XYZ file of C-alpha atoms in Angstrom:
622
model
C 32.117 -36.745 -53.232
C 35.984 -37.039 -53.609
C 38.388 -34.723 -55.327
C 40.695 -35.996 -57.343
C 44.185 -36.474 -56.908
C 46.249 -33.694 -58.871
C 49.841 -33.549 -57.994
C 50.358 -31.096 -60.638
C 48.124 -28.609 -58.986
C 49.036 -29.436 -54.789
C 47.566 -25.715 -53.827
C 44.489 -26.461 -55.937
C 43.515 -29.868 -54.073
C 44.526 -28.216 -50.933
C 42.070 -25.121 -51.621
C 39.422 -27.449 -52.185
C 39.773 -29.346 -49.550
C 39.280 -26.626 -47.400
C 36.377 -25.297 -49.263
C 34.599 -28.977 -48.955
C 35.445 -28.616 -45.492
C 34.132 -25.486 -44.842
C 31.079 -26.279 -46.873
C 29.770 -29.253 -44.750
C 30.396 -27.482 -41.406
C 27.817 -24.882 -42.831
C 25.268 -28.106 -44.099
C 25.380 -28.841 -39.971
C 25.243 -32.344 -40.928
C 23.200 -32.615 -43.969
C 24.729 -34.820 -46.742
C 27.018 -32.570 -48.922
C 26.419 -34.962 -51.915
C 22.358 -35.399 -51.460
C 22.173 -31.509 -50.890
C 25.020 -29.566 -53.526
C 25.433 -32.806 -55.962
C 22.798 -33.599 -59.149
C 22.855 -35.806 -60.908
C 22.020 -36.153 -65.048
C 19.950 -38.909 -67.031
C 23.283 -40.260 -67.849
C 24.170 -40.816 -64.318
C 26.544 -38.657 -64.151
C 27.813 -36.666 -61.591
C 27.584 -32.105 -61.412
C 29.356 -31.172 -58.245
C 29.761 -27.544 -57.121
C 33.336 -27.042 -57.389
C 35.812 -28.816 -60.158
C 39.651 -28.670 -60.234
C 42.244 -30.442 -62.420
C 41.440 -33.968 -63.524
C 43.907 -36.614 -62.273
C 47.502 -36.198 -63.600
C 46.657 -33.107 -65.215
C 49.100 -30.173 -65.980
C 48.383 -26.528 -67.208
C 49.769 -27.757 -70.565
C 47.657 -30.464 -71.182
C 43.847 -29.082 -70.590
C 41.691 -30.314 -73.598
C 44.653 -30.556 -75.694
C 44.591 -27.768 -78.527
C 42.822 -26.334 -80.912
C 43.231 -28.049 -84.263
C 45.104 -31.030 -83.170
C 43.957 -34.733 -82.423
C 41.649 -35.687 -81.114
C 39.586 -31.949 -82.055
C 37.936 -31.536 -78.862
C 38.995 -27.905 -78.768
C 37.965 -27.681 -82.977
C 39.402 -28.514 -86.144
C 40.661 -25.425 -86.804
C 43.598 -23.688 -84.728
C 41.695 -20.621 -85.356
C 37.844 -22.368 -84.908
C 35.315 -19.915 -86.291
C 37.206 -16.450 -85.357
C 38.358 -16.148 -89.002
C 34.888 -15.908 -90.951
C 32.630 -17.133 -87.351
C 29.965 -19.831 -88.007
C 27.082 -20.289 -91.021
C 24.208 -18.476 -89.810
C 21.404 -20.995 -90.778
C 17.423 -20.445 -91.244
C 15.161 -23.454 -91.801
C 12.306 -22.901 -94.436
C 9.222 -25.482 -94.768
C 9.131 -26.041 -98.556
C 5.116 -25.010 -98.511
C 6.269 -21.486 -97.286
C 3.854 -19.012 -99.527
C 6.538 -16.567 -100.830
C 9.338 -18.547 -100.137
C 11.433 -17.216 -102.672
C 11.079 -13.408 -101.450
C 11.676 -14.390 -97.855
C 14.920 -16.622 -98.558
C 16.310 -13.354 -100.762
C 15.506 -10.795 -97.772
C 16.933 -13.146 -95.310
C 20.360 -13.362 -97.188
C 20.772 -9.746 -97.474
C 19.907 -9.635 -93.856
C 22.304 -11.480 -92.511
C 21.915 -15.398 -93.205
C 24.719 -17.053 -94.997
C 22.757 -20.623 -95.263
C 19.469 -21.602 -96.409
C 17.759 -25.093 -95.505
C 14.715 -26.370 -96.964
C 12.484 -28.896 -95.354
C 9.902 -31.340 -97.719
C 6.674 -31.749 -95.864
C 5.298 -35.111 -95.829
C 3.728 -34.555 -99.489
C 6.380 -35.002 -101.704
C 4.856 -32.647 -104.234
C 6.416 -29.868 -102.280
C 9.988 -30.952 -103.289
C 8.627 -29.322 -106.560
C 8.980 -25.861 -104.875
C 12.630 -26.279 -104.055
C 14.145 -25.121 -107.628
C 11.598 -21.914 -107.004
C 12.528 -21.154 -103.729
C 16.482 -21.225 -104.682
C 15.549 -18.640 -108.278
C 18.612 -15.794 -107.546
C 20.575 -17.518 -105.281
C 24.206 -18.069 -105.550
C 24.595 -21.692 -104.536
C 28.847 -20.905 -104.333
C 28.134 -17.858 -101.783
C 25.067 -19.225 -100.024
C 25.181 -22.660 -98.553
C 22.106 -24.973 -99.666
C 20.769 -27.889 -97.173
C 17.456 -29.559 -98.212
C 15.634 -32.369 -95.791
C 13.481 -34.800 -97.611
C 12.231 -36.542 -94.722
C 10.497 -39.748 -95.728
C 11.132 -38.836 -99.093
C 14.805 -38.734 -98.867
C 15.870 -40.193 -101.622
C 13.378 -38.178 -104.415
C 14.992 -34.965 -102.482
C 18.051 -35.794 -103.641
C 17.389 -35.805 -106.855
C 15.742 -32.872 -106.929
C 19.217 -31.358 -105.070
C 20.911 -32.966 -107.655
C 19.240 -31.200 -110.507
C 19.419 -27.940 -109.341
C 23.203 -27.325 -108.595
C 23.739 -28.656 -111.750
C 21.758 -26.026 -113.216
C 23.132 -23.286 -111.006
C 26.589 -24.798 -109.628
C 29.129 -26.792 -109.325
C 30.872 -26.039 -106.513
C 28.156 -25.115 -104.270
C 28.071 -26.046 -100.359
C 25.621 -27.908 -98.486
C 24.803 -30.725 -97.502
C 21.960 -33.302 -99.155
C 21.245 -34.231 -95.643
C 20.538 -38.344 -96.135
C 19.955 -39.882 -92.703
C 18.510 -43.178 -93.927
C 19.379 -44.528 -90.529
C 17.621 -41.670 -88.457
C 14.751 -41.791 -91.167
C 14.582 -46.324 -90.327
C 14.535 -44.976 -86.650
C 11.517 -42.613 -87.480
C 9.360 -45.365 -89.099
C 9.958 -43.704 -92.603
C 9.308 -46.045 -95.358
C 12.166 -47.417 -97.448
C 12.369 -49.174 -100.353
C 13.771 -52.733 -99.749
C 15.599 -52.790 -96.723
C 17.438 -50.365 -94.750
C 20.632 -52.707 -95.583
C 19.632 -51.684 -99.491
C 19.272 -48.413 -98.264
C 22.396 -47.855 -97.114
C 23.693 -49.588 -100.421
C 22.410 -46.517 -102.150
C 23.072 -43.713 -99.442
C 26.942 -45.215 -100.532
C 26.189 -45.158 -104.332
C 25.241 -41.431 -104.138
C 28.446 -40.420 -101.502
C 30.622 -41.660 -104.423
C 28.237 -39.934 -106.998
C 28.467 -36.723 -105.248
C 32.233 -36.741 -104.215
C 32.795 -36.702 -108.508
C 30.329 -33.749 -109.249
C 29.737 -31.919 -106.229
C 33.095 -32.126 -104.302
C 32.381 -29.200 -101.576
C 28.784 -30.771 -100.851
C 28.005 -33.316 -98.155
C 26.043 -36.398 -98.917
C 25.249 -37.112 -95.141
C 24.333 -35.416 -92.053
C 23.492 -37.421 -89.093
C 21.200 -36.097 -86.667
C 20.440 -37.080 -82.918
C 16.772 -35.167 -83.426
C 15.023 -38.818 -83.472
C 16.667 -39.701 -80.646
C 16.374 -36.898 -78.815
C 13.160 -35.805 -79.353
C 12.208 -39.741 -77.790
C 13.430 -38.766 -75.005
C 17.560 -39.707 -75.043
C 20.025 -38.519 -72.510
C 23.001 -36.610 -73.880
C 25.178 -40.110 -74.146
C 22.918 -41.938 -75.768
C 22.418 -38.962 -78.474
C 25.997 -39.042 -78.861
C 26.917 -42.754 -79.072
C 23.734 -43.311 -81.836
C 24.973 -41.120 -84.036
C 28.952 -41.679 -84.053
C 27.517 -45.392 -84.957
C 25.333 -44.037 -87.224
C 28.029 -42.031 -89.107
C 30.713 -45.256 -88.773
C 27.580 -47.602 -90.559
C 28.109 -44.800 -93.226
C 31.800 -45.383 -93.351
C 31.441 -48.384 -93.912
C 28.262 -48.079 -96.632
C 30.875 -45.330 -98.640
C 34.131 -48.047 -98.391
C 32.128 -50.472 -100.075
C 31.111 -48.393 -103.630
C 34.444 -47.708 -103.600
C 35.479 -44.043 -101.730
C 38.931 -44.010 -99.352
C 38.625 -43.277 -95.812
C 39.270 -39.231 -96.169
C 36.667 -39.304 -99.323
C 34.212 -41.105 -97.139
C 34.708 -38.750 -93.730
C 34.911 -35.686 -96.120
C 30.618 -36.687 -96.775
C 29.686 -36.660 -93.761
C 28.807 -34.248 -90.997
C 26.531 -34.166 -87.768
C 23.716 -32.502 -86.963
C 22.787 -31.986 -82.764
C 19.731 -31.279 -81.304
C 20.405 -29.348 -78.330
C 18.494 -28.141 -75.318
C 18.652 -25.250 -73.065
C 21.334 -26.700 -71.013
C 23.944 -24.658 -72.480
C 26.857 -26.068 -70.352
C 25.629 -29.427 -71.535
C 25.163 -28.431 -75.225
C 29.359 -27.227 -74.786
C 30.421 -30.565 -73.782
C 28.270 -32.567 -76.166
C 29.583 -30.716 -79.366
C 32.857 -30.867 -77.879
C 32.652 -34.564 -76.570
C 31.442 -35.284 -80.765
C 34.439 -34.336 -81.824
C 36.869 -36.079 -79.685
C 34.717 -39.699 -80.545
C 34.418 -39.069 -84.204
C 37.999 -38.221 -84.438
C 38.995 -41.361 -82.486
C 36.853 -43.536 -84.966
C 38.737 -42.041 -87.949
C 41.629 -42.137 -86.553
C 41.242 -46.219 -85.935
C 40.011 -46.149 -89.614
C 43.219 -44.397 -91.389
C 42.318 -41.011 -90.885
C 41.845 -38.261 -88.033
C 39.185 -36.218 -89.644
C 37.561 -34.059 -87.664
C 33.353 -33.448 -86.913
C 31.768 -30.949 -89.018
C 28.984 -30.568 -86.381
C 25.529 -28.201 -87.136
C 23.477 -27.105 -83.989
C 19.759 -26.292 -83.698
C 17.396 -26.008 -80.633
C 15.495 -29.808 -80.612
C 11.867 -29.541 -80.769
C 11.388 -31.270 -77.564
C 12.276 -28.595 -75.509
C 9.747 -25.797 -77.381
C 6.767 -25.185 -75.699
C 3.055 -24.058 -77.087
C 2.523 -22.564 -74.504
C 3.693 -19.102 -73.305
C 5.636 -19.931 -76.700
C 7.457 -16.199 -75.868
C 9.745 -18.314 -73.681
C 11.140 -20.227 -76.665
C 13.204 -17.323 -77.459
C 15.202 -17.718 -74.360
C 15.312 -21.332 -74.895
C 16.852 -20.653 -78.565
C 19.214 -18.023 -77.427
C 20.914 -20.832 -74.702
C 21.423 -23.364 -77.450
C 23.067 -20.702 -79.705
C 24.854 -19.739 -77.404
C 25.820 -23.253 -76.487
C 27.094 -24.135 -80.787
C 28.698 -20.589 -80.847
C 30.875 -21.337 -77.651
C 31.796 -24.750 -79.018
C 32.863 -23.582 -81.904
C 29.878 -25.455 -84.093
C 30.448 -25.016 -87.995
C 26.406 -24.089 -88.144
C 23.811 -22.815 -86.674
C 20.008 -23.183 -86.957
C 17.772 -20.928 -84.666
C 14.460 -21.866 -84.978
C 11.343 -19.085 -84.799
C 10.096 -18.844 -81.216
C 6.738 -19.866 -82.942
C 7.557 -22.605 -84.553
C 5.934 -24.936 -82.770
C 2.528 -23.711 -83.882
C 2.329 -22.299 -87.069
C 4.449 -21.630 -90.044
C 7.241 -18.826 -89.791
C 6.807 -15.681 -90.699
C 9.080 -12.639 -91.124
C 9.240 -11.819 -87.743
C 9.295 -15.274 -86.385
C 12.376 -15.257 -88.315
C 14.183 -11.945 -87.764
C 13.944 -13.056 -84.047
C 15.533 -16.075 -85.078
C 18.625 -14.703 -87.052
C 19.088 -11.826 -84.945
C 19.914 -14.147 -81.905
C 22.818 -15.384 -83.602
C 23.759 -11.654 -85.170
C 23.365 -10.370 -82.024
C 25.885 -13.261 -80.527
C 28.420 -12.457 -83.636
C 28.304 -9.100 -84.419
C 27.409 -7.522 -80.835
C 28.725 -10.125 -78.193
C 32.245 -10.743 -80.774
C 31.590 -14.705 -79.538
C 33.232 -15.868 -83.030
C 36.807 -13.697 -82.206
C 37.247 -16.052 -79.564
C 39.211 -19.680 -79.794
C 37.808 -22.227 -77.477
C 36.521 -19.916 -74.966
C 35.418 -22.666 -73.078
C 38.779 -24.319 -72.899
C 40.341 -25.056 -69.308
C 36.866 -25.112 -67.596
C 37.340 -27.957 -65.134
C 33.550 -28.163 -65.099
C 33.618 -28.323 -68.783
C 36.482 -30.250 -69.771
C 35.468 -32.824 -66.643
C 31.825 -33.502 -68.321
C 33.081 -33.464 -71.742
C 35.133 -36.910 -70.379
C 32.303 -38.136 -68.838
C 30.083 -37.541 -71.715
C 33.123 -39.497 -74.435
C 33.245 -42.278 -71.602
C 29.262 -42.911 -71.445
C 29.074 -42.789 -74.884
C 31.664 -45.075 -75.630
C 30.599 -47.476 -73.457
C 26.731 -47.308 -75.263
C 28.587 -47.209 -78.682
C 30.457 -50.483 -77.869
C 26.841 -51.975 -76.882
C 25.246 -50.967 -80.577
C 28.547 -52.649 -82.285
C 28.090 -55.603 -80.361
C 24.418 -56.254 -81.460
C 25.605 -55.678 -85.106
C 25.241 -51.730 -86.057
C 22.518 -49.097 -85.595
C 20.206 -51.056 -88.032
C 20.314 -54.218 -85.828
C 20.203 -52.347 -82.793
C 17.155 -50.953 -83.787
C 15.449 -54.316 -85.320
C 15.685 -55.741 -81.933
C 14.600 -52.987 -79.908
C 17.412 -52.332 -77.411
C 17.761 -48.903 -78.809
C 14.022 -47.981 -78.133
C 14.497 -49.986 -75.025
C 17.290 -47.949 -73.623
C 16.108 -44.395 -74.642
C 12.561 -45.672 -73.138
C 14.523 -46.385 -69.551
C 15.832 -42.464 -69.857
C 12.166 -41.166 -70.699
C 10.758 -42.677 -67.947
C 12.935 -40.817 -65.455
C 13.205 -37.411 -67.548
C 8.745 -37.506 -67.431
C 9.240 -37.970 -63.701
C 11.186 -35.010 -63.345
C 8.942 -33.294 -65.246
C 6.063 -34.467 -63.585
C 7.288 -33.600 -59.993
C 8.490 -30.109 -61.683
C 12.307 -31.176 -60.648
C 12.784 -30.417 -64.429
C 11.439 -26.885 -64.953
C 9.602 -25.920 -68.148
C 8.641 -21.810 -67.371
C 5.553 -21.410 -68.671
C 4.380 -24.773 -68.830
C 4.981 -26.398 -65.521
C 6.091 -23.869 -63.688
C 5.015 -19.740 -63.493
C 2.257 -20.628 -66.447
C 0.203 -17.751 -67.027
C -3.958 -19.067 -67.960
C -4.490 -15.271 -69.713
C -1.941 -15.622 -72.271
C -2.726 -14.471 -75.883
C -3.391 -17.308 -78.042
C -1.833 -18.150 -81.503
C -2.915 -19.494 -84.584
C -2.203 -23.308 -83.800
C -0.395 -25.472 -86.535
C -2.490 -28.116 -88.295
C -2.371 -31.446 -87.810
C -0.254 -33.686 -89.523
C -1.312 -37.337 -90.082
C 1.588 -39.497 -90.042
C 3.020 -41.769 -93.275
C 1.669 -44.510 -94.836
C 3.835 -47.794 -94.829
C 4.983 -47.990 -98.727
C 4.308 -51.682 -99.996
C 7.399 -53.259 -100.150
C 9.428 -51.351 -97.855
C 10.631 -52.032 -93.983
C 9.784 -50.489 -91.223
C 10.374 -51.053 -87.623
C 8.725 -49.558 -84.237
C 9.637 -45.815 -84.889
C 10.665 -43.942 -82.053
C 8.140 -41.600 -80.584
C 8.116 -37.242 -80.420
C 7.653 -36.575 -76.646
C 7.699 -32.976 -76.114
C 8.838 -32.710 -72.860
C 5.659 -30.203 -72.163
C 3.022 -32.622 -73.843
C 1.660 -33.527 -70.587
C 1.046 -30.548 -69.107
C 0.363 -28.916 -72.239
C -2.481 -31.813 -72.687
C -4.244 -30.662 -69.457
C -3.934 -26.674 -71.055
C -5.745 -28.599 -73.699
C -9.285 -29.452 -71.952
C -9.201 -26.391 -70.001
C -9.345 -24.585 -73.088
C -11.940 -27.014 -74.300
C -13.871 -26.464 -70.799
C -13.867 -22.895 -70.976
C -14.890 -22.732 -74.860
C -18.208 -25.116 -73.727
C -18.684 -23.455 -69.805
C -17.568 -20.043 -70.372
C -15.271 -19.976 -67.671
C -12.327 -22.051 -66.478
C -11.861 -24.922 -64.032
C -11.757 -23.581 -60.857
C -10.921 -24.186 -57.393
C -11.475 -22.330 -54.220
C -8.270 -21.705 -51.962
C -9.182 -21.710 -48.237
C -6.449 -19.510 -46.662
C -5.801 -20.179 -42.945
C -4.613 -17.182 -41.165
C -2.559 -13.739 -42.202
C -1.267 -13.208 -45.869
C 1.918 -13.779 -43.988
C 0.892 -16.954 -42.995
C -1.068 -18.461 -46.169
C 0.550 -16.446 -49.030
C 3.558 -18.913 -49.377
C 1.594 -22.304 -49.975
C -1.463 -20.598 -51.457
C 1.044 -19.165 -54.405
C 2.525 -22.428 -54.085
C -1.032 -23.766 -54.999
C -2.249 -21.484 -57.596
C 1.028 -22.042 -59.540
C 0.588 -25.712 -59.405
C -3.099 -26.236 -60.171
C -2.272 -23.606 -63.408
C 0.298 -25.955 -65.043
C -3.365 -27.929 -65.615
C -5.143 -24.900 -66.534
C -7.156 -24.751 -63.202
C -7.645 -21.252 -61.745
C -7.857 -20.225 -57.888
C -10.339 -18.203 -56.216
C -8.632 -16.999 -53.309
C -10.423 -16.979 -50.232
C -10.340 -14.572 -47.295
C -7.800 -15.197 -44.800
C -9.553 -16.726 -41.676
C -9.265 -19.342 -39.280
C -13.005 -19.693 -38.680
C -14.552 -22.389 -40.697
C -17.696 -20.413 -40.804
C -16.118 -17.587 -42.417
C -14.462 -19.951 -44.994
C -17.439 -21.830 -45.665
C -19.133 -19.168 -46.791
C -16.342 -17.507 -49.051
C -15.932 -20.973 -50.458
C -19.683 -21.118 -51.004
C -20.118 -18.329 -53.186
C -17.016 -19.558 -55.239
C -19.147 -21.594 -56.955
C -16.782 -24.858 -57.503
C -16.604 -28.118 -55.806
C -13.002 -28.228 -55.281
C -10.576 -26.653 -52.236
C -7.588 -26.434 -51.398
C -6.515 -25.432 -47.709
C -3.596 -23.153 -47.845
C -1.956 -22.174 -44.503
C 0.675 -22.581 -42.102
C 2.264 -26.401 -40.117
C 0.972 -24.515 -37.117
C -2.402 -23.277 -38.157
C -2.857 -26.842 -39.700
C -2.661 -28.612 -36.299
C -4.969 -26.078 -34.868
C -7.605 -25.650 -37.542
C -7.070 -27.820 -40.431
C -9.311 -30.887 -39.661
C -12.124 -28.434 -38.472
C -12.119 -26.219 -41.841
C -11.487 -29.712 -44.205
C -14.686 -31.115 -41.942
C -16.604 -27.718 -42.600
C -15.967 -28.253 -46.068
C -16.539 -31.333 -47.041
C -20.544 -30.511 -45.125
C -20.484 -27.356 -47.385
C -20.788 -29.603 -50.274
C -16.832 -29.653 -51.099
C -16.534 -33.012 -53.364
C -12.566 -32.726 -53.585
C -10.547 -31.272 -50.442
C -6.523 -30.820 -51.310
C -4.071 -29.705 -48.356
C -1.265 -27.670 -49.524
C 1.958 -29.429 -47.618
C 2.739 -32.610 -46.436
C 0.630 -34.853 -44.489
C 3.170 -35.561 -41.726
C 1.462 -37.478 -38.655
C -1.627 -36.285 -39.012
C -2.680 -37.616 -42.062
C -5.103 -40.461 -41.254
C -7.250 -37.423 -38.843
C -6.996 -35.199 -41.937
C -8.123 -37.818 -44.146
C -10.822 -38.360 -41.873
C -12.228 -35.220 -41.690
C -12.560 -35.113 -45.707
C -8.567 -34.157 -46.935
C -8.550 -36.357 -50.319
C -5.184 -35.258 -51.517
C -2.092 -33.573 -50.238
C 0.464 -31.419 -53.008
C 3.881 -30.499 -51.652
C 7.115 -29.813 -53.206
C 8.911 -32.698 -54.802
C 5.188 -34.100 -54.941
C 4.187 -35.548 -58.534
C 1.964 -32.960 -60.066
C 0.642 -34.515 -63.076
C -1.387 -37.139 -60.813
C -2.309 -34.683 -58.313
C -3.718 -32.472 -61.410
C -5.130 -35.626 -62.866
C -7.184 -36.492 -59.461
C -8.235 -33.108 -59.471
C -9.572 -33.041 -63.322
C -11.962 -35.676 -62.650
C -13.947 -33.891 -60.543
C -14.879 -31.980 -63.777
C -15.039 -35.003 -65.778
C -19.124 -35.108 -65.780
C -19.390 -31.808 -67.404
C -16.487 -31.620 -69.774
């Protein structure tokens, strides 16, 4: 790692210096980067410690708020005037829907979106669910999803009966919906021909409404890094530009339609810079095209992150990405119900949901401050790193010919596949914690009423489609194994088990035999803990009246070299048909494996196989 030359700051770079110093006297050798440096799925870069970027002075940190190029906001006074629109989502199917929109609004929530299933019939609910609402006081977003263009119809219709100057957004993605595999009529090219027709439609009759809102929830929930999120949809929102300047609407007219929509995750330092980093790259496209409009930029928790399991969690996952659009300064904010992920919201689901951001507002005052994250080295350091990544990806999709191209040929899907592949290894080897899920899971948790399944869109005749991008939950694999031990147990009566053969005192076993138990729970596997011994007789017969075919030995380096060949040997004649050691191997490996040892789980090891080897052993009766 080097620090970077700041003149303006001498005592700064001197103090670090000296910290750095300091720092790798007390590593005694070990490499400061390999051991205090990360790095992200953008390749970039999170040391410890961050001072003043090269050339800096105190009067130039992220610029201010207001001015070009908007990294800091829009606004000089961002959202401390009237804070941010306090969003809830609503699936137009909702029984009631009406009742709980009204109670919502009078209990806080200042914006109402509305999401068509995959039946288009349910658009028919929308004028019903809106009956009382003030479309000038209350905002009004609705999300047609592969039937996009019928929802905006519908939208059209009903603030013309109710009015005029309402707010909103009619929330046309036609690009994000091409990169989804939704249907369109004709081509996307024709799409985009009337996605322009509408814009100029719209700007006449329903000037304070936005046509478009671009959202990075395809590409994240595939599995995109932070850049790539960021560069697909300022390319997106320029193939708009362009769509608007050809029916006929001026730069500012064009700009004015738009407005972004982020999927976030729990990263909350990350989630800063992103929103921030939007800004600053949207304004530098408008400024290049006549006009330095600022981002309007709406934040919501991305579904890849939410878990099913120990769903509780979810609530600290929402509360970090509100956080993270409240900080930033984000126009809006959607906070999704902790349980959304398995069945429909209910009241409480979303109380919990609003009363994140209320609490944020109203308790924590985070909407009286401008910029609070301003002059963070850390955070004005990756918010550069974030513009430069994405710029450079940006440049890439313009020079295959747009989004729409980009996607035709694959490099899009090819890329963000690249990133997936080493975000599921992290998760995987549990580098990438999911609580709940692949790490501290808890097998006794209280189920909930699971969602239904949805069956996925029929092609249209006469429409294009291309390879859609996939949903990858980030906890689908683990969350696959929960699966079948919830299947086993339903058929057996009783879990997957395993018996844990614990060398020594609980001082010398209770380290790797926790390590264990949490490990072989991520695949819904329970432990039966064995007395502590280091006399293979005594094991064996503990692990006999387990009743399971698996072990895992669970002690101390020492007590391995002393014992661990004799118990794994004692074992395997006992009947054991799968022996794990807890810890690495080392140079003993080929005696262990000799003795009966089949596997070895560590930390840093990949989990997901070592579960998977494990599961088969329970393949004949499940």
């Amino acid at each position: 790692m080097s620090l970077p030359d700041s003149p303006a700051y001498p005592a700064a770079k001197e103090l670090a210096q000296s910290w750095q110093t300091q720092v790798e006297a007390d590593l005694k050798g070990a490499d400061f980067t390999k051991r205090l440096v990360t790095q992200t799925y953008d390749g970039i870069a999170i040391a410890p410690l961050y001072n003043p970027l090269p050339g800096e002075t105190v009067d130039d940190v992220g610029g201010m708020p207001g001015t070009f190029p908007h990294t800091r906001g829009d606004e000089p006074l961002s959202t401390s005037r009237s804070g941010w629109e306090i969003q809830q989502t609503y699936a137009l199917n909702t029984p009631n829907l009406n009742d709980a929109v009204l109670r919502d609004l009078g209990k806080g929530v200042a914006s109402v979106h509305l999401i068509a299933s995959n039946d288009a019939s349910s658009l028919d609910n929308a004028s019903a669910a809106l009956q009382g609402v003030h479309l000038n006081m209350a905002s009004v977003y609705l999300s047609g999803g592969r039937h996009a263009e019928q929802s905006s119809k519908v939208l059209s219709k009903i603030l013309r009966t109710h009015a005029e100057d309402a707010t909103g957004s009619f929330m046309q993605d036609p690009i994000g919906g091409f990169a989804q595999g939704h249907p369109m009529a004709g081509s996307a090219e024709q799409a985009l021909a009337r996605l322009g027709q509408l814009s100029k439609m719209n700007q006449s009759e329903f000037p304070k409404m936005r046509t478009v809102s671009v959202s990075t929830e395809p590409y994240h929930a595939a599995g995109a890094s932070d850049a790539q999120c960021l560069a697909y949809a300022i390319a997106s929102g320029l193939s708009y530009l362009r769509a608007m300047e050809t029916e006929g609407l001026n730069i500012s007219e064009a700009a004015s339609q738009i407005g972004f929509h982020l999927a976030l995750d729990a990263r909350f330092f990350a989630g800063i810079s992103t929103i921030r980093a939007l800004r600053t790259l949207w304004s530098k496209i408008t400024d290049a095209c006549g006009t330095a409009a600022g981002a309007w930029i709406r934040v919501h928790p991305a579904r890849r992150i939410l878990t099913k399991r120990d769903p509780w969690v979810n609530q600290l996952r929402n509360t970090a990405t509100t956080f993270a659009g409240s900080v930033a300064g984000a126009n809006a904010i959607t906070t999704l119900p902790w349980d959304s992920t398995l069945r429909p919201a209910d009241d409480f689901g979303r109380r919990v949901a609003r009363n994140t951001q209320l609490v944020l507002e109203k308790e924590s005052h985070l909407n009286r401050v401008i910029d609070p994250a301003g002059g963070s080295y850390f955070i004005e350091e990756l918010t550069a790193q974030l513009c430069e990544k994405a710029w450079s990806i940006f440049q890439s999709v313009e020079a295959q010919g747009g989004m729409i191209a980009a996607l035709r040929n694959g490099a899009i899907q090819s890329d963000i596949e690249a990133v997936y592949k080493a975000r599921s290894a992290s998760l995987a080897k549990r580098k990438q914690a999911i609580t709940g899920v692949n790490q501290f899971p808890n097998l006794d948790e209280a189920a909930l009423d699971p969602l239904p399944e949805m069956q996925p869109p029929a092609a249209t005749p006469g429409s294009e489609t291309i390879v859609a991008l996939p949903v990858r939950p980030d906890a689908q694999a683990f969350e696959e194994l929960r699966d079948l031990s919830d299947a086993f147990m339903a058929r057996q009566g009783k879990r997957p088990a395993l018996f844990s053969a614990n060398l020594g005192t609980i001082a010398q076993h209770t380290g790797r035999a926790t390590f264990s138990a949490n490990l072989f729970a991520c695949g819904g596997v329970e432990s039966i803990a064995g007395v502590g011994s280091v006399s293979p007789e005594e094991l064996v017969t503990a692990y006999k009246q387990s009743g399971t075919s698996v072990a895992v030995i669970c002690g101390s380096d020492a007590l391995y070299e002393q014992h661990a060949t004799q118990v794994a040997s004692a074992l395997r004649d006992a009947g054991a048909k799968w022996i794990v050691l807890a810890g690495r191997p080392g140079k003993s490996e080929a005696d262990l494996r000799e003795a009966g040892v089949q596997d070895f789980i560590y930390l840093g090891c990949n989990a997901l196989d070592a579960l998977a080897r494990v599961w088969k052993q329970w393949e004949a009766v499940s």
